mmCIF file of N, CA, C and O in Angstrom:
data_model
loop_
_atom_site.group_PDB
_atom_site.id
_atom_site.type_symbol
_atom_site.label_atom_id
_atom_site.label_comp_id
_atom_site.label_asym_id
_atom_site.label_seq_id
_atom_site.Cartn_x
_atom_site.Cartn_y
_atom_site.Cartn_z
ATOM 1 N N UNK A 1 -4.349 -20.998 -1.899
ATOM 2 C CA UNK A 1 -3.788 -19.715 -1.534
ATOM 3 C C UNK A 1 -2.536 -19.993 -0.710
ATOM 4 O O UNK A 1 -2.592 -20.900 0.120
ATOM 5 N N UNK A 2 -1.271 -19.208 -0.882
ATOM 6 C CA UNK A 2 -0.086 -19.857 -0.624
ATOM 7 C C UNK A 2 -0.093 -18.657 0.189
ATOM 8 O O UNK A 2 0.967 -18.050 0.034
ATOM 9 N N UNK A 3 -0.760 -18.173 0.873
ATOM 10 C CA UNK A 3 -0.632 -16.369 1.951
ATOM 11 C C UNK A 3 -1.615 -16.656 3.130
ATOM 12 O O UNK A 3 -2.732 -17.159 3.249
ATOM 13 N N UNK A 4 -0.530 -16.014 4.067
ATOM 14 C CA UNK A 4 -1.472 -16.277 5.662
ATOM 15 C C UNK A 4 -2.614 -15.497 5.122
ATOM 16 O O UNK A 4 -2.540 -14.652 4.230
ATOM 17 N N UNK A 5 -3.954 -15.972 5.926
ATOM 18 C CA UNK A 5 -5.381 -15.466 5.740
ATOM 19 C C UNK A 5 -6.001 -15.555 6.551
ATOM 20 O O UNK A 5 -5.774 -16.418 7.399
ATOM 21 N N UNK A 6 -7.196 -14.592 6.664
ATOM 22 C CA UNK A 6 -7.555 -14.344 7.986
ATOM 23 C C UNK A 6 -8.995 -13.899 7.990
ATOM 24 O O UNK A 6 -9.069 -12.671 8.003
ATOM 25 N N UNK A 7 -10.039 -14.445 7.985
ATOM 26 C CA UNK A 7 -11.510 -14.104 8.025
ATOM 27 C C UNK A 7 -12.080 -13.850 9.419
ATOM 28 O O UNK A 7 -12.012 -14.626 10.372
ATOM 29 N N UNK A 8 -12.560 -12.839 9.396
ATOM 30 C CA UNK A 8 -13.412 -12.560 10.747
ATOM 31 C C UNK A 8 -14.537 -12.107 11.119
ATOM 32 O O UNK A 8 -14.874 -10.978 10.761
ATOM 33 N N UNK A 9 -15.330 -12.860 11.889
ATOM 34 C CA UNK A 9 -16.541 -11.942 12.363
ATOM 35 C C UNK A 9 -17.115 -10.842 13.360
ATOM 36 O O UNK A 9 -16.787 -10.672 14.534
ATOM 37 N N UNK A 10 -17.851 -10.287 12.772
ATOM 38 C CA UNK A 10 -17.643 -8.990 13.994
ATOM 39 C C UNK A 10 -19.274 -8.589 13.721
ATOM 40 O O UNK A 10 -19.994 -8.168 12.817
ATOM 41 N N UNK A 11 -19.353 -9.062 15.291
ATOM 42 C CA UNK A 11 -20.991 -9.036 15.515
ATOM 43 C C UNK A 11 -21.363 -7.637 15.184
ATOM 44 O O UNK A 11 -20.401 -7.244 15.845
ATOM 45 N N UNK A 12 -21.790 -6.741 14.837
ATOM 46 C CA UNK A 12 -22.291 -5.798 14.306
ATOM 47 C C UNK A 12 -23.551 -5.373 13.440
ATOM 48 O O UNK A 12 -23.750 -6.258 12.608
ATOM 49 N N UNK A 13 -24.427 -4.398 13.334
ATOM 50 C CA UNK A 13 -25.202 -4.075 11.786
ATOM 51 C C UNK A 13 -24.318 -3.407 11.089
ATOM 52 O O UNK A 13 -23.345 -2.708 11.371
ATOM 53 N N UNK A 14 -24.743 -3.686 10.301
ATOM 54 C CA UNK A 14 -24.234 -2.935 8.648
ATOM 55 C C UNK A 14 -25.755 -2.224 8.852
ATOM 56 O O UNK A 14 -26.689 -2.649 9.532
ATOM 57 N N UNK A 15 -25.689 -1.082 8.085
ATOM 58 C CA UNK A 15 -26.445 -0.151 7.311
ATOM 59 C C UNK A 15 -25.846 0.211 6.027
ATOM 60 O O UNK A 15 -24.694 0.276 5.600
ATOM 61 N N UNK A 16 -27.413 0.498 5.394
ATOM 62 C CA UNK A 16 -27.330 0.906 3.941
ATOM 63 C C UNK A 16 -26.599 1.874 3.571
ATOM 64 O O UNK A 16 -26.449 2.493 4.625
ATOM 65 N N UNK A 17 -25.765 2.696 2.393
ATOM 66 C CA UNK A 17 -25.351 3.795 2.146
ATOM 67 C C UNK A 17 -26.087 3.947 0.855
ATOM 68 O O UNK A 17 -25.935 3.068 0.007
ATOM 69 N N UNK A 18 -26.632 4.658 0.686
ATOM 70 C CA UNK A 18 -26.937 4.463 -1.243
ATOM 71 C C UNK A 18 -27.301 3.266 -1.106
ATOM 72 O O UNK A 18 -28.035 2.751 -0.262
ATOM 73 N N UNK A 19 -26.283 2.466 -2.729
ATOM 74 C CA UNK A 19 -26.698 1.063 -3.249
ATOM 75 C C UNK A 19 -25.900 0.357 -2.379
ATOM 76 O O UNK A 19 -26.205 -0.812 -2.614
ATOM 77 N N UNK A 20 -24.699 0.360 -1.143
ATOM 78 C CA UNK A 20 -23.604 0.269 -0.576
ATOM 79 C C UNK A 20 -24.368 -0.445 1.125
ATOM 80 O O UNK A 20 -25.491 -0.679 1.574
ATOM 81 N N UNK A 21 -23.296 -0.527 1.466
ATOM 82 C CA UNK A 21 -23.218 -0.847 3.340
ATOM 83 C C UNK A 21 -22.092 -0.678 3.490
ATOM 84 O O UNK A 21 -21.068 -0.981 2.876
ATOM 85 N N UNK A 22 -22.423 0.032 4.698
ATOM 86 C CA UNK A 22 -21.261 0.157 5.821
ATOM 87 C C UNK A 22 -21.457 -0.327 7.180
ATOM 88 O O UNK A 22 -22.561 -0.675 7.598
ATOM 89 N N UNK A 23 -20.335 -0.352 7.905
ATOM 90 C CA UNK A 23 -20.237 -1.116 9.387
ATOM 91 C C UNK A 23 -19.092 -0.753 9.570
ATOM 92 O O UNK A 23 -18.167 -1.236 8.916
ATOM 93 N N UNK A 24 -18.836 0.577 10.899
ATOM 94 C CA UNK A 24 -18.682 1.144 11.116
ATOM 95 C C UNK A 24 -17.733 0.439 12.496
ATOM 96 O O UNK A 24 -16.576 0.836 12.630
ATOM 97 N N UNK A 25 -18.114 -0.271 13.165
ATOM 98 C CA UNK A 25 -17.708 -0.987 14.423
ATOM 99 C C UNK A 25 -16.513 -2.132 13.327
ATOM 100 O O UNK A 25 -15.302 -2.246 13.515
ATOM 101 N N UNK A 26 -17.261 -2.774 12.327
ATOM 102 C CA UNK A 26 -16.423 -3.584 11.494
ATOM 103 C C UNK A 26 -15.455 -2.996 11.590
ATOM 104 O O UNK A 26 -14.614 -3.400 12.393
ATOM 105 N N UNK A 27 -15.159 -1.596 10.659
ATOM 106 C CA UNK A 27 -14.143 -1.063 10.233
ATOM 107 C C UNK A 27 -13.386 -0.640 11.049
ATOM 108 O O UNK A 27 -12.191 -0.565 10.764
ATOM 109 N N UNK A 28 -13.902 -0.203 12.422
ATOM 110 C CA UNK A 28 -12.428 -0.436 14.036
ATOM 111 C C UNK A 28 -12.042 -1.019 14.210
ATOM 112 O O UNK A 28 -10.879 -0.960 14.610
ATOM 113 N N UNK A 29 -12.950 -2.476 13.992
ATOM 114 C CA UNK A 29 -12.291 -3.661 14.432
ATOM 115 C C UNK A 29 -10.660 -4.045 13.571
ATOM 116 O O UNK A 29 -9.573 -4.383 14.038
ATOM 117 N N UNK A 30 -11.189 -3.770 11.937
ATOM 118 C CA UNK A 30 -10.268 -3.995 11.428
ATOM 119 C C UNK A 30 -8.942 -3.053 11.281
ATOM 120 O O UNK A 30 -7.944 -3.426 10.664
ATOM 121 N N UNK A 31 -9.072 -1.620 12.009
ATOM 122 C CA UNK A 31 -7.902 -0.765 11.895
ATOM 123 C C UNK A 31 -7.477 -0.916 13.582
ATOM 124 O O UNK A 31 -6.920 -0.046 14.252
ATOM 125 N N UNK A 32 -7.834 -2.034 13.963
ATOM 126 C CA UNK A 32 -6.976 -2.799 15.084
ATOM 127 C C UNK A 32 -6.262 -3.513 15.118
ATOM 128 O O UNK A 32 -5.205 -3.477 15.748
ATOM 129 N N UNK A 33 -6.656 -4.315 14.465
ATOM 130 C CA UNK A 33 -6.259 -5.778 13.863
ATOM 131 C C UNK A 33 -4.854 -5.496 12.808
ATOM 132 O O UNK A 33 -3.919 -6.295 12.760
ATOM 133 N N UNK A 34 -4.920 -3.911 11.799
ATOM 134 C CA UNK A 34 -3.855 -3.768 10.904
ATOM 135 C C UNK A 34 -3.012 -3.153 12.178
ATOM 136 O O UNK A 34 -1.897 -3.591 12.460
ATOM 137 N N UNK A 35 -3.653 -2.085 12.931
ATOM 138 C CA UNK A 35 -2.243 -1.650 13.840
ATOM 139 C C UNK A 35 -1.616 -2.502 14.754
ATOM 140 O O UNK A 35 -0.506 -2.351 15.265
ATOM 141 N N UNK A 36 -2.582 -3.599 14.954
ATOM 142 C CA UNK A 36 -1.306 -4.584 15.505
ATOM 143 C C UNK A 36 -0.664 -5.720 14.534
ATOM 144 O O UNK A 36 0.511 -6.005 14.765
ATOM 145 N N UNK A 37 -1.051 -6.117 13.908
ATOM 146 C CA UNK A 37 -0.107 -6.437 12.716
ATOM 147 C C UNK A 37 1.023 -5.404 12.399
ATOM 148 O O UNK A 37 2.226 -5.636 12.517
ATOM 149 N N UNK A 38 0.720 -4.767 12.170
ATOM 150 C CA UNK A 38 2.297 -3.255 11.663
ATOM 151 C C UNK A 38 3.257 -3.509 12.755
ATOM 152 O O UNK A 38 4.456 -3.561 12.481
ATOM 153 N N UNK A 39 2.799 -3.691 14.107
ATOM 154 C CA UNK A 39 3.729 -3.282 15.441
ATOM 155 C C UNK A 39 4.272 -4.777 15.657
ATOM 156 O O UNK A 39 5.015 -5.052 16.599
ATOM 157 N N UNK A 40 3.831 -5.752 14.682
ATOM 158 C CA UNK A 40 4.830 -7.120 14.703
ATOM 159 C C UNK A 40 5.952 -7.433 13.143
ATOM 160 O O UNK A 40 6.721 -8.354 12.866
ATOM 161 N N UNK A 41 5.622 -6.393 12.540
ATOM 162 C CA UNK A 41 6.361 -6.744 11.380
ATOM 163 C C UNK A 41 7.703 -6.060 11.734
ATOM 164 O O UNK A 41 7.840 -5.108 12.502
ATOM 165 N N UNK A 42 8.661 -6.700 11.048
ATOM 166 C CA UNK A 42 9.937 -6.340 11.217
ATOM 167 C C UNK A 42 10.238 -5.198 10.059
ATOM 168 O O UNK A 42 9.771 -5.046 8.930
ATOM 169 N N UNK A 43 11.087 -4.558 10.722
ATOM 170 C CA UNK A 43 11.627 -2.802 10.374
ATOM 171 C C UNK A 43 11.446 -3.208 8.373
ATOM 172 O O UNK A 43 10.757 -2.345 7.829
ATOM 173 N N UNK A 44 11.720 -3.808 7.843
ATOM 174 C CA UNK A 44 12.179 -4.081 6.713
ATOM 175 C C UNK A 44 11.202 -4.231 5.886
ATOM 176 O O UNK A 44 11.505 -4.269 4.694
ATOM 177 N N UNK A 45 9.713 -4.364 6.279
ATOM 178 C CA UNK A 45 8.483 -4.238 6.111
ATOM 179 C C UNK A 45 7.451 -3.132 6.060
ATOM 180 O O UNK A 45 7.165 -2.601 7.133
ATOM 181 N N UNK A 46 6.861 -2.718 4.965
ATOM 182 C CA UNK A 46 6.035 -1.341 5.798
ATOM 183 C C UNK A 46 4.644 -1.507 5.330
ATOM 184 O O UNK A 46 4.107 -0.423 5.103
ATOM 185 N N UNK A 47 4.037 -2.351 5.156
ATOM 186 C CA UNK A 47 2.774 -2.906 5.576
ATOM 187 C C UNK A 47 1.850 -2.802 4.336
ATOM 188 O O UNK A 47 0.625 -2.879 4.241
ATOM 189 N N UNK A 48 2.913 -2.585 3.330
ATOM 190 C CA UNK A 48 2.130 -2.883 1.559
ATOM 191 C C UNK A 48 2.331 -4.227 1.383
ATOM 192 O O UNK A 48 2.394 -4.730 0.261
ATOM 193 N N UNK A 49 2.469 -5.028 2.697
ATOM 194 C CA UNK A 49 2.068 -6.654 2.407
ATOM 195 C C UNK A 49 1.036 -6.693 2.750
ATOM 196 O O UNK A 49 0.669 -7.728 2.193
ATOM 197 N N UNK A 50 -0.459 -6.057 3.708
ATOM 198 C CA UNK A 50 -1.360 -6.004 4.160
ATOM 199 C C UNK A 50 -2.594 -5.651 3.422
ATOM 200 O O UNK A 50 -3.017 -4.562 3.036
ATOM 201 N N UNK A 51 -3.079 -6.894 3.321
ATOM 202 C CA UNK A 51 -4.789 -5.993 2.004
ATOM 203 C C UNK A 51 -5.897 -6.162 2.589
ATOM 204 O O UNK A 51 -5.941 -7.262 3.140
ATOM 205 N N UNK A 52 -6.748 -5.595 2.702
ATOM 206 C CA UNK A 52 -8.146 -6.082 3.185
ATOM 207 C C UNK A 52 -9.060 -5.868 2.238
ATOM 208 O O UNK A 52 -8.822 -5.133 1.280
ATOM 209 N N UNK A 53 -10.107 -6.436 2.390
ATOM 210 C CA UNK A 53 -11.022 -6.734 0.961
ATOM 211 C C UNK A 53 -12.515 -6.805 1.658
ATOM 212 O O UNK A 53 -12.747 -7.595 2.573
ATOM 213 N N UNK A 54 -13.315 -6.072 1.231
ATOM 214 C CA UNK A 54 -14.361 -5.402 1.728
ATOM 215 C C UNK A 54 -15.356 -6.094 0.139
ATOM 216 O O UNK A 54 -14.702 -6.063 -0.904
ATOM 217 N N UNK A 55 -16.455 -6.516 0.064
ATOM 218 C CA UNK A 55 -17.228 -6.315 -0.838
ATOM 219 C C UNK A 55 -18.320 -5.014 -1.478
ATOM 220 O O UNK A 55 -18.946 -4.911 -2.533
ATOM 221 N N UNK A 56 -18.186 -4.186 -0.339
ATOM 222 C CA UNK A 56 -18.838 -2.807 -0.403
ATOM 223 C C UNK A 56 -18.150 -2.070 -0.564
ATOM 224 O O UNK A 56 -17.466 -2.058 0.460
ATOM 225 N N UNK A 57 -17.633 -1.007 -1.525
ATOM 226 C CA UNK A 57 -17.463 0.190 -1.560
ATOM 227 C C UNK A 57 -17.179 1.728 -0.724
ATOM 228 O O UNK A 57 -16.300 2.589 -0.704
ATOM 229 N N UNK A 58 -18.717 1.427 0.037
ATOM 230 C CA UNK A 58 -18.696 2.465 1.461
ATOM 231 C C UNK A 58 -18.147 1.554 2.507
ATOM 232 O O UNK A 58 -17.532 2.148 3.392
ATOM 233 N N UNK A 59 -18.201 0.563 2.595
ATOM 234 C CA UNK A 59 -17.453 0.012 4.022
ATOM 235 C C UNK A 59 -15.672 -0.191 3.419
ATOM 236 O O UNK A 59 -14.733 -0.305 4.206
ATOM 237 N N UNK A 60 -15.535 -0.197 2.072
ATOM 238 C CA UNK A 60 -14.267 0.196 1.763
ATOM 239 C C UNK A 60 -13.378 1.520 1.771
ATOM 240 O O UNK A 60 -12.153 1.486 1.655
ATOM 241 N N UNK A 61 -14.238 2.871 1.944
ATOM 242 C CA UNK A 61 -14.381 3.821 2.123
ATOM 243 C C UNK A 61 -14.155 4.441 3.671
ATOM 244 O O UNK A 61 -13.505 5.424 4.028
ATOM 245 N N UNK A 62 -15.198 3.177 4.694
ATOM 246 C CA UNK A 62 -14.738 3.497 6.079
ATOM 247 C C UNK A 62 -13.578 2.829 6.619
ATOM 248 O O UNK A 62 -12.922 3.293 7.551
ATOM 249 N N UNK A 63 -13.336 1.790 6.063
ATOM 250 C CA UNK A 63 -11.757 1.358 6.652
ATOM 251 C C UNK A 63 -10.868 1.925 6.244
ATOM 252 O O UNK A 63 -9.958 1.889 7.071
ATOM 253 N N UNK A 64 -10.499 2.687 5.011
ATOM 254 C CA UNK A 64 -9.563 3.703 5.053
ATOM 255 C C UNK A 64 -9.266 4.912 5.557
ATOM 256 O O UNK A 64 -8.201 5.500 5.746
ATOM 257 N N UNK A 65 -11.019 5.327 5.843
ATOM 258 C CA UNK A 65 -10.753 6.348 6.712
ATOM 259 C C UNK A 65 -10.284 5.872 8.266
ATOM 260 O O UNK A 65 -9.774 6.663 9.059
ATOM 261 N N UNK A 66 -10.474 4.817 8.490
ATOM 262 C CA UNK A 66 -10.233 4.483 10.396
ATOM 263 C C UNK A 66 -9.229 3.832 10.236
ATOM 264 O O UNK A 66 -9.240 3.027 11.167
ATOM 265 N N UNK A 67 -8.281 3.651 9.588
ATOM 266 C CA UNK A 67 -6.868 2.981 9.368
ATOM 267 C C UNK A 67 -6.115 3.670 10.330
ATOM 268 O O UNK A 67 -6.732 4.655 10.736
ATOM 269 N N UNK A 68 -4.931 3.511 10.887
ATOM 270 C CA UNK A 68 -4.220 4.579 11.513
ATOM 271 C C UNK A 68 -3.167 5.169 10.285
ATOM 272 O O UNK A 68 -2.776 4.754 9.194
ATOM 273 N N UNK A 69 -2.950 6.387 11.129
ATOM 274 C CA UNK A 69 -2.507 7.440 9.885
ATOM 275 C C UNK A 69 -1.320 6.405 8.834
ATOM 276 O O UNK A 69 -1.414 6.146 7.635
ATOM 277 N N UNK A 70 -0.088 5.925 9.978
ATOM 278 C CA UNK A 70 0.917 5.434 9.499
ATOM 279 C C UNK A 70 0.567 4.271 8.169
ATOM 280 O O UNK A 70 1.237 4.206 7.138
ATOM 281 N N UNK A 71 -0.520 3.491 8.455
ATOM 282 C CA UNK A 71 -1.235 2.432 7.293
ATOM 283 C C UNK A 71 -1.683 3.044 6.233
ATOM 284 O O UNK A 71 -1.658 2.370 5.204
ATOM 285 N N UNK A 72 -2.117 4.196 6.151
ATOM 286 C CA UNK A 72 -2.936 4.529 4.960
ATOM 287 C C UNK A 72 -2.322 4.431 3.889
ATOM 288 O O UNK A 72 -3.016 4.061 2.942
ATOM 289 N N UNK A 73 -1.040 4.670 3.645
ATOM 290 C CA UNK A 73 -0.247 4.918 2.323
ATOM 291 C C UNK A 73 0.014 3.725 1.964
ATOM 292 O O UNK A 73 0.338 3.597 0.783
ATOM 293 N N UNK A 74 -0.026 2.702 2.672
ATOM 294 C CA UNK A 74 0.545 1.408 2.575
ATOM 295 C C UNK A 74 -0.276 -0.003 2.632
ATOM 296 O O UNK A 74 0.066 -1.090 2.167
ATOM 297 N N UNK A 75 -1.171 0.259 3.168
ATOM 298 C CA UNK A 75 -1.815 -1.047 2.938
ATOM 299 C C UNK A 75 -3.267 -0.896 2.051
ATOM 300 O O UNK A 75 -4.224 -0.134 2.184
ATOM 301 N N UNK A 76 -3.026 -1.778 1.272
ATOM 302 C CA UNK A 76 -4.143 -1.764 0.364
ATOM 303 C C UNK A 76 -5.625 -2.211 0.873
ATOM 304 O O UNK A 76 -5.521 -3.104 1.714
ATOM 305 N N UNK A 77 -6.781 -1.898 0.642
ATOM 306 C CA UNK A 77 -8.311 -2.144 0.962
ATOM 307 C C UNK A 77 -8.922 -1.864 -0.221
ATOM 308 O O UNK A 77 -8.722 -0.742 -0.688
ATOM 309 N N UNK A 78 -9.795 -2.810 -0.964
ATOM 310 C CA UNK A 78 -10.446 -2.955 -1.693
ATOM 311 C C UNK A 78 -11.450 -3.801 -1.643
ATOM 312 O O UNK A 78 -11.568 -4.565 -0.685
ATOM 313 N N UNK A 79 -12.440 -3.785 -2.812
ATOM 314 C CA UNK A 79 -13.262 -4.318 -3.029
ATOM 315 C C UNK A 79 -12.745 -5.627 -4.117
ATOM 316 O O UNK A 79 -13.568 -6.438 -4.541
#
């Protein structure tokens, strides 16, 4: 992989959704982590270099909702 990368743990439970999990504390953690990333990128950047990758669905679901507003359009989260 030729791209900065970044794995993290975040002591937390997950709970079930359906067939799904979510983690809820996860998903702050990580719309921290993107808003300070955004507030180091230079003007020329708007943060559709930023992806996060969730294996669940609903916890892909809660990091977009807890993104800050300015990220949502722009950084990708998937499964």
């Amino acid at each position: 992989i030729n791209a900065p990368l970044g794995f993290i743990h975040v002591e937390a439970e997950e709970r079930s959704k359906g067939a799904s999990k979510v983690n809820p504390d996860e998903a702050r953690c990580v719309a921290w982590l993107v808003e300070r990333v955004l507030q180091c990128l230079p003007p020329r950047l708007t943060g559709g270099e930023i992806g996060v990758i969730s294996p669940y669905a609903a916890q892909v679901a809660e990091i977009r909702r807890t993104l800050p507003l300015q990220a949502r359009d722009h950084v990708q989260v998937s499964s």
